[in-house]
PDB file of C-alpha atoms in Angstrom:
ATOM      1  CA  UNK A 105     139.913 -38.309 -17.367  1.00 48.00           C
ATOM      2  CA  UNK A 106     137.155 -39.096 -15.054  1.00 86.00           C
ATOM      3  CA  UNK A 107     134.984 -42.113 -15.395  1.00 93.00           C
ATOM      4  CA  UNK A 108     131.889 -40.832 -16.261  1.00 95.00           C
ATOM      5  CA  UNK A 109     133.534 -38.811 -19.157  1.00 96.00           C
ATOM      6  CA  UNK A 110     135.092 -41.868 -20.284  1.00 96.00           C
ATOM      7  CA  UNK A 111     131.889 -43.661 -20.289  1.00 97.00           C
ATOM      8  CA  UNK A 112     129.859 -41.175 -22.186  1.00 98.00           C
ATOM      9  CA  UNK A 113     132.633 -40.760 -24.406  1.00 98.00           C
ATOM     10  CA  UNK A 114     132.686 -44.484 -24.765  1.00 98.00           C
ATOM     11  CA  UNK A 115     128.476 -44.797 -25.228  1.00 98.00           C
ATOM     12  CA  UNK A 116     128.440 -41.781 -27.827  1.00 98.00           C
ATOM     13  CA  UNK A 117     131.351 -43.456 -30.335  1.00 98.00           C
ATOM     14  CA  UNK A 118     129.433 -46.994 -29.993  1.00 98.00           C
ATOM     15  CA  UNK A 119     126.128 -45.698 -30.901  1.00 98.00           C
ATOM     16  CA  UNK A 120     127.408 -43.511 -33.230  1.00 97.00           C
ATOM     17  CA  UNK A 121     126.231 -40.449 -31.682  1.00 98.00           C
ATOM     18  CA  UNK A 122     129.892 -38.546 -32.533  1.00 97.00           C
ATOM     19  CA  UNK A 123     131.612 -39.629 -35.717  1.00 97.00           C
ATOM     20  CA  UNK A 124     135.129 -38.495 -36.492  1.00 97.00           C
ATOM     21  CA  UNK A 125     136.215 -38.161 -40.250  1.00 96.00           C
ATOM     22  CA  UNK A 126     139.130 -35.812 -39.447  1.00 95.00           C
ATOM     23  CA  UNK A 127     140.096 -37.006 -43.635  1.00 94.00           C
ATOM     24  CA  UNK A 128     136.488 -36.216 -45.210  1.00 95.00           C
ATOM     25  CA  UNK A 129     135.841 -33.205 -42.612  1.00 95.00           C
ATOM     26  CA  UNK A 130     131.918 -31.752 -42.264  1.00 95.00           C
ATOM     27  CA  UNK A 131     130.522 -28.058 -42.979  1.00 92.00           C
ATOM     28  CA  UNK A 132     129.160 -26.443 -40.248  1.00 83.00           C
ATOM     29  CA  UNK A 133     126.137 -23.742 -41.212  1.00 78.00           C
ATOM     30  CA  UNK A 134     129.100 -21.349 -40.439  1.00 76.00           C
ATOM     31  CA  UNK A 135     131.065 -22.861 -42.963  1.00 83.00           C
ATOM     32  CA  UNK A 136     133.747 -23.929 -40.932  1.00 84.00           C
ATOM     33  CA  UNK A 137     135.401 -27.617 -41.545  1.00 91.00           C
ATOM     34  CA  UNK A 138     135.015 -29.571 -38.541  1.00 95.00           C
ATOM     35  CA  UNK A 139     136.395 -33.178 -38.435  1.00 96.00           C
ATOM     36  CA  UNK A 140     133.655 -33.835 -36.355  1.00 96.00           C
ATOM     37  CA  UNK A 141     129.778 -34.418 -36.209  1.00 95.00           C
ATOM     38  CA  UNK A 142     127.270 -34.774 -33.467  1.00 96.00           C
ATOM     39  CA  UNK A 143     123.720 -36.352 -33.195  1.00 96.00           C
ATOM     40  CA  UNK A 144     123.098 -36.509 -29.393  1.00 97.00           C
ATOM     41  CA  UNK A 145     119.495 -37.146 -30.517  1.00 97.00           C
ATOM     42  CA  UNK A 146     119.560 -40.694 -30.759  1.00 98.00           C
ATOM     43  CA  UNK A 147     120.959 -41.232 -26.932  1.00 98.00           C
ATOM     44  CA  UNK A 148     117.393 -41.394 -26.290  1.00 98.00           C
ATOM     45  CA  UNK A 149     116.678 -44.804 -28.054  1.00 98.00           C
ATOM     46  CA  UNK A 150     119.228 -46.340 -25.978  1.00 98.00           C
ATOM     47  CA  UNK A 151     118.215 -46.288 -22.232  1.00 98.00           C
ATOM     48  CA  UNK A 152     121.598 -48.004 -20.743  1.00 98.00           C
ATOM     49  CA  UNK A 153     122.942 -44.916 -22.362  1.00 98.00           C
ATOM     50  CA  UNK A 154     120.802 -42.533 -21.097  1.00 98.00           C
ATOM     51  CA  UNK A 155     120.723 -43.641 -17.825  1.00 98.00           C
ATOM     52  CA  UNK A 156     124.395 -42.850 -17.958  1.00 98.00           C
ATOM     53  CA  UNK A 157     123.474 -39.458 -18.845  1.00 98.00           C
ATOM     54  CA  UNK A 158     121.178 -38.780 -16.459  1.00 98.00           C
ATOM     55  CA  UNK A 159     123.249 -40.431 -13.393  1.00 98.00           C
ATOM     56  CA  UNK A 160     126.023 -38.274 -14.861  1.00 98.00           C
ATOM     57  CA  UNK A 161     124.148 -35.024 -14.889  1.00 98.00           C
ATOM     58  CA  UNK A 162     121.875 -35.682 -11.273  1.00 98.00           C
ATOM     59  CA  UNK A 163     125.187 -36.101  -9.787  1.00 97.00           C
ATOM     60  CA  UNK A 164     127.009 -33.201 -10.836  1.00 98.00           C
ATOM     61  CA  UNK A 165     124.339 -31.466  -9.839  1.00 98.00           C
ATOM     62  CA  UNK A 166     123.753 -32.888  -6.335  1.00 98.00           C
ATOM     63  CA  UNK A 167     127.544 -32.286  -5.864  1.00 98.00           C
ATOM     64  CA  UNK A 168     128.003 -28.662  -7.363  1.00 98.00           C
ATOM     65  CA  UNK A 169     124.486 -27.131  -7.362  1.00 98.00           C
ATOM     66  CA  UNK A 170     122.347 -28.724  -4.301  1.00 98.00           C
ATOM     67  CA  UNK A 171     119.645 -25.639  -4.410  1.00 98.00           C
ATOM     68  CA  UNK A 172     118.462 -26.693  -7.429  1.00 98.00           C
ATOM     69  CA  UNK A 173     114.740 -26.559  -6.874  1.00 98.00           C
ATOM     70  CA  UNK A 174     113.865 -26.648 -11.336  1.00 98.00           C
ATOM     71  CA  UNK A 175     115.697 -28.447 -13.998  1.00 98.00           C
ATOM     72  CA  UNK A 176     115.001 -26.256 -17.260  1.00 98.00           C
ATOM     73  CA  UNK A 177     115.468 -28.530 -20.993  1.00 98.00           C
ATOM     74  CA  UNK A 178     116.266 -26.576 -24.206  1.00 97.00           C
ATOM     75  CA  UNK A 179     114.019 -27.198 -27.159  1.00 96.00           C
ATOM     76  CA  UNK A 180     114.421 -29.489 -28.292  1.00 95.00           C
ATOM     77  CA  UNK A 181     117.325 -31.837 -27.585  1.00 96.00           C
ATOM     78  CA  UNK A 182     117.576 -31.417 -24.500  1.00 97.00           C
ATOM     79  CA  UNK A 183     114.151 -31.559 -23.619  1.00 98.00           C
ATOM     80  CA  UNK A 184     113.862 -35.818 -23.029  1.00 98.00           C
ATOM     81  CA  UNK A 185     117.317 -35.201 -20.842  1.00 98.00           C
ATOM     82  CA  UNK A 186     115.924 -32.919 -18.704  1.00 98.00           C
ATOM     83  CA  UNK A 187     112.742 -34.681 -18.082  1.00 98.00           C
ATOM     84  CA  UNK A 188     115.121 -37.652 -17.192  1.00 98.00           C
ATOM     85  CA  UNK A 189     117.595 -35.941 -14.788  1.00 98.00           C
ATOM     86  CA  UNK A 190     113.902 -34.216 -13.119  1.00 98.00           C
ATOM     87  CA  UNK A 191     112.903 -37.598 -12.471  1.00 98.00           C
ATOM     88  CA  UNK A 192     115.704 -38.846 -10.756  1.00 98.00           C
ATOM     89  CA  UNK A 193     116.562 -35.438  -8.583  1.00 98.00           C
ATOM     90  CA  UNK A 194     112.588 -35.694  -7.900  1.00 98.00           C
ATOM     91  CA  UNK A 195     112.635 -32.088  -9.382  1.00 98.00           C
ATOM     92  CA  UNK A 196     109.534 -30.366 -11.571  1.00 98.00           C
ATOM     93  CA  UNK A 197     110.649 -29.867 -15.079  1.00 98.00           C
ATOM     94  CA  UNK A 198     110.294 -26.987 -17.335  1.00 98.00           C
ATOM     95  CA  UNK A 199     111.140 -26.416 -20.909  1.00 98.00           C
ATOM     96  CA  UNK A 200     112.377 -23.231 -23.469  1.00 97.00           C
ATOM     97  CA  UNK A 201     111.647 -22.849 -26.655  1.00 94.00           C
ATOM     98  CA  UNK A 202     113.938 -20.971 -28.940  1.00 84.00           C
ATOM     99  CA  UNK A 203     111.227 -18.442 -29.346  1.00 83.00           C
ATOM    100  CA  UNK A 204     107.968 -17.593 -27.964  1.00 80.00           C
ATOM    101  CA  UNK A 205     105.103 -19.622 -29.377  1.00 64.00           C
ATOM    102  CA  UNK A 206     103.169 -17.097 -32.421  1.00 59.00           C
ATOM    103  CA  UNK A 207      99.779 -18.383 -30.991  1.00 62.00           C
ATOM    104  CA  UNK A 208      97.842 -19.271 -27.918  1.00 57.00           C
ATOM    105  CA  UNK A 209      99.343 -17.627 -24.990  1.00 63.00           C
ATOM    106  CA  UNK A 210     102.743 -16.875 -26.648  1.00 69.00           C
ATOM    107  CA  UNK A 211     104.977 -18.636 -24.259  1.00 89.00           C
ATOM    108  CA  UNK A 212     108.131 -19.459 -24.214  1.00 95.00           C
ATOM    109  CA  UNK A 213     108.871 -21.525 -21.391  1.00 97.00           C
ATOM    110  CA  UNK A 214     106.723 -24.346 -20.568  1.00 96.00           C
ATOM    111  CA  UNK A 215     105.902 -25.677 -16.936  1.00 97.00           C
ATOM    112  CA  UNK A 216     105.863 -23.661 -13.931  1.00 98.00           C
ATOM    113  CA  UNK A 217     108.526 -21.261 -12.720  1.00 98.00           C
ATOM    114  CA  UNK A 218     108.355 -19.211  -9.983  1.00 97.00           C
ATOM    115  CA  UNK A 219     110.288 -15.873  -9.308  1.00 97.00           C
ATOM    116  CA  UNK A 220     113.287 -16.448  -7.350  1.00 98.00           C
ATOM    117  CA  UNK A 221     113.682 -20.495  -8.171  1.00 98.00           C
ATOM    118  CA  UNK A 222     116.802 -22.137  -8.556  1.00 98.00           C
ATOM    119  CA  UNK A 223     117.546 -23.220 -12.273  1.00 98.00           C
ATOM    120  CA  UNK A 224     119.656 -25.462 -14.234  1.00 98.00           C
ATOM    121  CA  UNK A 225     119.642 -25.712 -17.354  1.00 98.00           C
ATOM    122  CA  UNK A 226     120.474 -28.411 -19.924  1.00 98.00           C
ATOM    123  CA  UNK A 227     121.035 -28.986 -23.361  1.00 98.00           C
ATOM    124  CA  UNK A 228     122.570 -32.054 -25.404  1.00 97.00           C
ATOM    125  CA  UNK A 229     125.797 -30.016 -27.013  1.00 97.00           C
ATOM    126  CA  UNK A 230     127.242 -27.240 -26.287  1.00 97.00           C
ATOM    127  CA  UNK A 231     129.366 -25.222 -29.581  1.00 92.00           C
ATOM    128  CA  UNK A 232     129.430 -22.015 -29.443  1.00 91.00           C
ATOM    129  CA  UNK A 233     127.026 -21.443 -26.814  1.00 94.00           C
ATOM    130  CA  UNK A 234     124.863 -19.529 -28.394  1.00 91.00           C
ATOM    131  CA  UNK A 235     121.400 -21.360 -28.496  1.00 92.00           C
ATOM    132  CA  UNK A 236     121.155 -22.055 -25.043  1.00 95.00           C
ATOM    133  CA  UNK A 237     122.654 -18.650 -23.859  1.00 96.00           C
ATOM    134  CA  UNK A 238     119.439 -17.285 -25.369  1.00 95.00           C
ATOM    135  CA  UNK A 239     117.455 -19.872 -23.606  1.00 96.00           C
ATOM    136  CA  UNK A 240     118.951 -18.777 -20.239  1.00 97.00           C
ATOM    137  CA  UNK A 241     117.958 -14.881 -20.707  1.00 96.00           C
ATOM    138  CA  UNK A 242     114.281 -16.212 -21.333  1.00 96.00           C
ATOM    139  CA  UNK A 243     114.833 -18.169 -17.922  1.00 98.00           C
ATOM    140  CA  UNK A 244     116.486 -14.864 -16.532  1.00 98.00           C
ATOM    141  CA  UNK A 245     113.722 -12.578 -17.717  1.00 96.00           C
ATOM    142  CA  UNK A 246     111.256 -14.639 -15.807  1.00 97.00           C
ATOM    143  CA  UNK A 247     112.635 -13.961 -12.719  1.00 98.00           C
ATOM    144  CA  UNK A 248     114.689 -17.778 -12.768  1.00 98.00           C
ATOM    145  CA  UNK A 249     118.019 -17.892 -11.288  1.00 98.00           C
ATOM    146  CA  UNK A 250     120.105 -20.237 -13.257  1.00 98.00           C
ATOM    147  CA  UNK A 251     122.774 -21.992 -11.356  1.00 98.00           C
ATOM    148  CA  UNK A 252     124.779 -24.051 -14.004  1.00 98.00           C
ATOM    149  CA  UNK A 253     124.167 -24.863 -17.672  1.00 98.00           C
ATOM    150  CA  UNK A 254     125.015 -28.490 -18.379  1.00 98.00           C
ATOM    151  CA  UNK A 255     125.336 -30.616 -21.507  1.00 98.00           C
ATOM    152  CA  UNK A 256     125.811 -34.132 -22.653  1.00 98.00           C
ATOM    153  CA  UNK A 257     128.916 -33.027 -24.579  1.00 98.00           C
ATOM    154  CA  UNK A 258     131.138 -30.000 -25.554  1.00 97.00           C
ATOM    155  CA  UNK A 259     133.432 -29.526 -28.086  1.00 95.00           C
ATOM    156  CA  UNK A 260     135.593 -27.208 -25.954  1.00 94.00           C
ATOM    157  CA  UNK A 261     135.786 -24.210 -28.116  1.00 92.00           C
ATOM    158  CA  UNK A 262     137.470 -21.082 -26.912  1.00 91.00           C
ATOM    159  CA  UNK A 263     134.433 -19.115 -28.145  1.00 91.00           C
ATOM    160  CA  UNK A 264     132.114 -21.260 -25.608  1.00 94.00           C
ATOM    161  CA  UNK A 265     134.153 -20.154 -22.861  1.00 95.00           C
ATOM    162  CA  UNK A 266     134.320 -16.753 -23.531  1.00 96.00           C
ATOM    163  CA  UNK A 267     130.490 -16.587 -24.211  1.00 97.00           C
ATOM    164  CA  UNK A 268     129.697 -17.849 -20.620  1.00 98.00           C
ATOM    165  CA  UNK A 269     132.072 -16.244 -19.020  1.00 97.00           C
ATOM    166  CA  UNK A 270     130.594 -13.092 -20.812  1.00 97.00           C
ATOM    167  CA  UNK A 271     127.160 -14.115 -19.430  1.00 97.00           C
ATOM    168  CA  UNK A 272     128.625 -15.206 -15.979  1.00 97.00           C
ATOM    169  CA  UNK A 273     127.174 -18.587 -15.910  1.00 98.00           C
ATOM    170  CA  UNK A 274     129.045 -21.704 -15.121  1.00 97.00           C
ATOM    171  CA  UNK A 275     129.259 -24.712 -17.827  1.00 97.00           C
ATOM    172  CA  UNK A 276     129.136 -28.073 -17.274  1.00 97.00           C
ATOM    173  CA  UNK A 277     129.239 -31.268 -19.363  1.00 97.00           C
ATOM    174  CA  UNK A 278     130.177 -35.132 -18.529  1.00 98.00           C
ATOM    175  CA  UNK A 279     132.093 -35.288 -21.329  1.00 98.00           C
ATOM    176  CA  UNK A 280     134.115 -33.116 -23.780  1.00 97.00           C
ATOM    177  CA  UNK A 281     136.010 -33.053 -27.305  1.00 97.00           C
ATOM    178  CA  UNK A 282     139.697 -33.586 -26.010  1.00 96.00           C
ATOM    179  CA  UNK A 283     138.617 -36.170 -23.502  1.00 97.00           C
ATOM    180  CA  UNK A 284     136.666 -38.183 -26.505  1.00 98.00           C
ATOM    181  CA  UNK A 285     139.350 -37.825 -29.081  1.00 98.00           C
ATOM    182  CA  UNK A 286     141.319 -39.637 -26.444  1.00 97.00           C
ATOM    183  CA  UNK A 287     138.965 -42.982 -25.587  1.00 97.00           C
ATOM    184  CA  UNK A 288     138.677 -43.012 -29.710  1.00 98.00           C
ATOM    185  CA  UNK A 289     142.538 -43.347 -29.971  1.00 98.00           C
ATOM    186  CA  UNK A 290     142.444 -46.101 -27.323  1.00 97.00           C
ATOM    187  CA  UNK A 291     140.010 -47.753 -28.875  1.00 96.00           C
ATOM    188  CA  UNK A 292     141.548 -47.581 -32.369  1.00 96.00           C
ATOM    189  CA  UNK A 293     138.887 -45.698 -33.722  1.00 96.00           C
ATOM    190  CA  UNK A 294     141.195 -43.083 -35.126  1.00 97.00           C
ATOM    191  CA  UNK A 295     145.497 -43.876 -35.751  1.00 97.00           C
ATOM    192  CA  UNK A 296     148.155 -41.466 -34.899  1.00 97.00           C
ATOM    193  CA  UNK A 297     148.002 -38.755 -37.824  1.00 96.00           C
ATOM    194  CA  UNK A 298     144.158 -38.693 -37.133  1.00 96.00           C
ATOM    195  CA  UNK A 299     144.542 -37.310 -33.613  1.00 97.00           C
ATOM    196  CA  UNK A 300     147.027 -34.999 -34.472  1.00 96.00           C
ATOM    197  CA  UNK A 301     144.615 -33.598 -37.182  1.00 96.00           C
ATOM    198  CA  UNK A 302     141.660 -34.000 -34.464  1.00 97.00           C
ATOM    199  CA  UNK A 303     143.817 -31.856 -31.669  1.00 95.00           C
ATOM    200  CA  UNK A 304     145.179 -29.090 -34.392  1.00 95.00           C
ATOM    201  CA  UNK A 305     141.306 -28.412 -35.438  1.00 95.00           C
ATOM    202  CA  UNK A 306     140.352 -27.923 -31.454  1.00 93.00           C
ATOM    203  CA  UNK A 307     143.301 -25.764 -31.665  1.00 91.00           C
ATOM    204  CA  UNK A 308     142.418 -23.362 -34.407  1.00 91.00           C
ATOM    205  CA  UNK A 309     138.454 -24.326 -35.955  1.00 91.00           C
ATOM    206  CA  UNK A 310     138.308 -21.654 -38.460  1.00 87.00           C
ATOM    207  CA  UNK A 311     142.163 -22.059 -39.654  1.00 88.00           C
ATOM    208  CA  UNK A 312     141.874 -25.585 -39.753  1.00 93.00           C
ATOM    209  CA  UNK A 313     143.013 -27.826 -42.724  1.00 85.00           C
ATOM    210  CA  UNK A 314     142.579 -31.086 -43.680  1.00 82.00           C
ATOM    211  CA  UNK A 315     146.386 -31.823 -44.529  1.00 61.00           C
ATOM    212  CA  UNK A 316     146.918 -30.631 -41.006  1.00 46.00           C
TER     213      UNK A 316
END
């Protein structure tokens, strides 16, 4: 595990930003059980935290995608990360909206991008994929070339994987499902039987019981 995962994984179970209750699981709109629920909104009201994030994120991208020329923020979580992450590459910022606005001018991305710029975009989770898959076409459609999507967290699904690889677009996140399952163990936040339930859901979501 590296260290930054470990520390984001670390920051999101103290404030409470991931909370495991592999015995009392959550419904997901799809109606799937999931042991597990997310809230990467409220990173933003601590800023030792977010700094974390945003170090994480400007480094990654220095390292893997050193083009970059716009950082791109999904609507809406990942909006304040993105504004972050521009300020400390000393990048412009621009942000998509799930849809085009029904008024005004009917945009749907906000800021300035050029034909031909260098994109990546970020979002605070990453499931499925889905959401910010559609963001990226709206980038891709204006003539952005997206380099790397990157999140605060993923939950690793198989079905996240196959999605990008589908829309040929690297993933990135500083920290993941398997590696925060992990730091909760260590940290007794979960026992023994609870992260064997925790791993068997990551294994099979929709097939998942709680008795597992």
């Amino acid at each position: 595990m590296s260290e930054i995962a470990a520390t984001i994984a670390t920051d999101l179970l103290a404030i409470q930003a991931v909370t495991l209750r592999p015995n009392a699981p959550f419904t997901w709109a799809s109606g799937i059980k999931s042991p597990i629920y997310t809230d990467n909104r409220l990173t933003i009201s601590y800023p030792e935290v977010r700094q974390h994030i945003a170090s994480g994120i400007a480094a990654i991208i220095k390292r893997d995608c050193p083009e970059t020329e716009v950082i791109a923020g999904v609507a809406t979580a990942g909006i304040p990360h993105a504004a972050w992450v521009a300020a400390e590459l000393h990048l412009p910022l621009i942000y998509v909206r799930s849809k085009p606005k029904d008024h005004g001018a009917g945009r749907q991305i906000e800021g300035v991008l050029k034909p031909g710029e260098k994109v990546v975009m970020l979002d605070d989770l990453i499931s499925t994929g889905g959401s910010v898959l559609q963001a990226a076409e709206a980038v891709q459609a204006a003539g952005g070339l997206i380099q790397a999507v990157g999140s605060i967290f993923s939950y690793g699904l198989d079905a996240a994987t196959r999605n990008f690889a589908a829309a040929k677009l690297p993933l990135f996140s500083l920290s993941n499902y398997s590696e925060l399952i992990k730091v909760a163990r260590d940290a007794d936040y979960i026992n023994d039987d609870e992260l064997a339930s925790l791993h068997a859901w990551r294994q099979d979501p929709e097939h998942w019981d709680v008795q597992a």
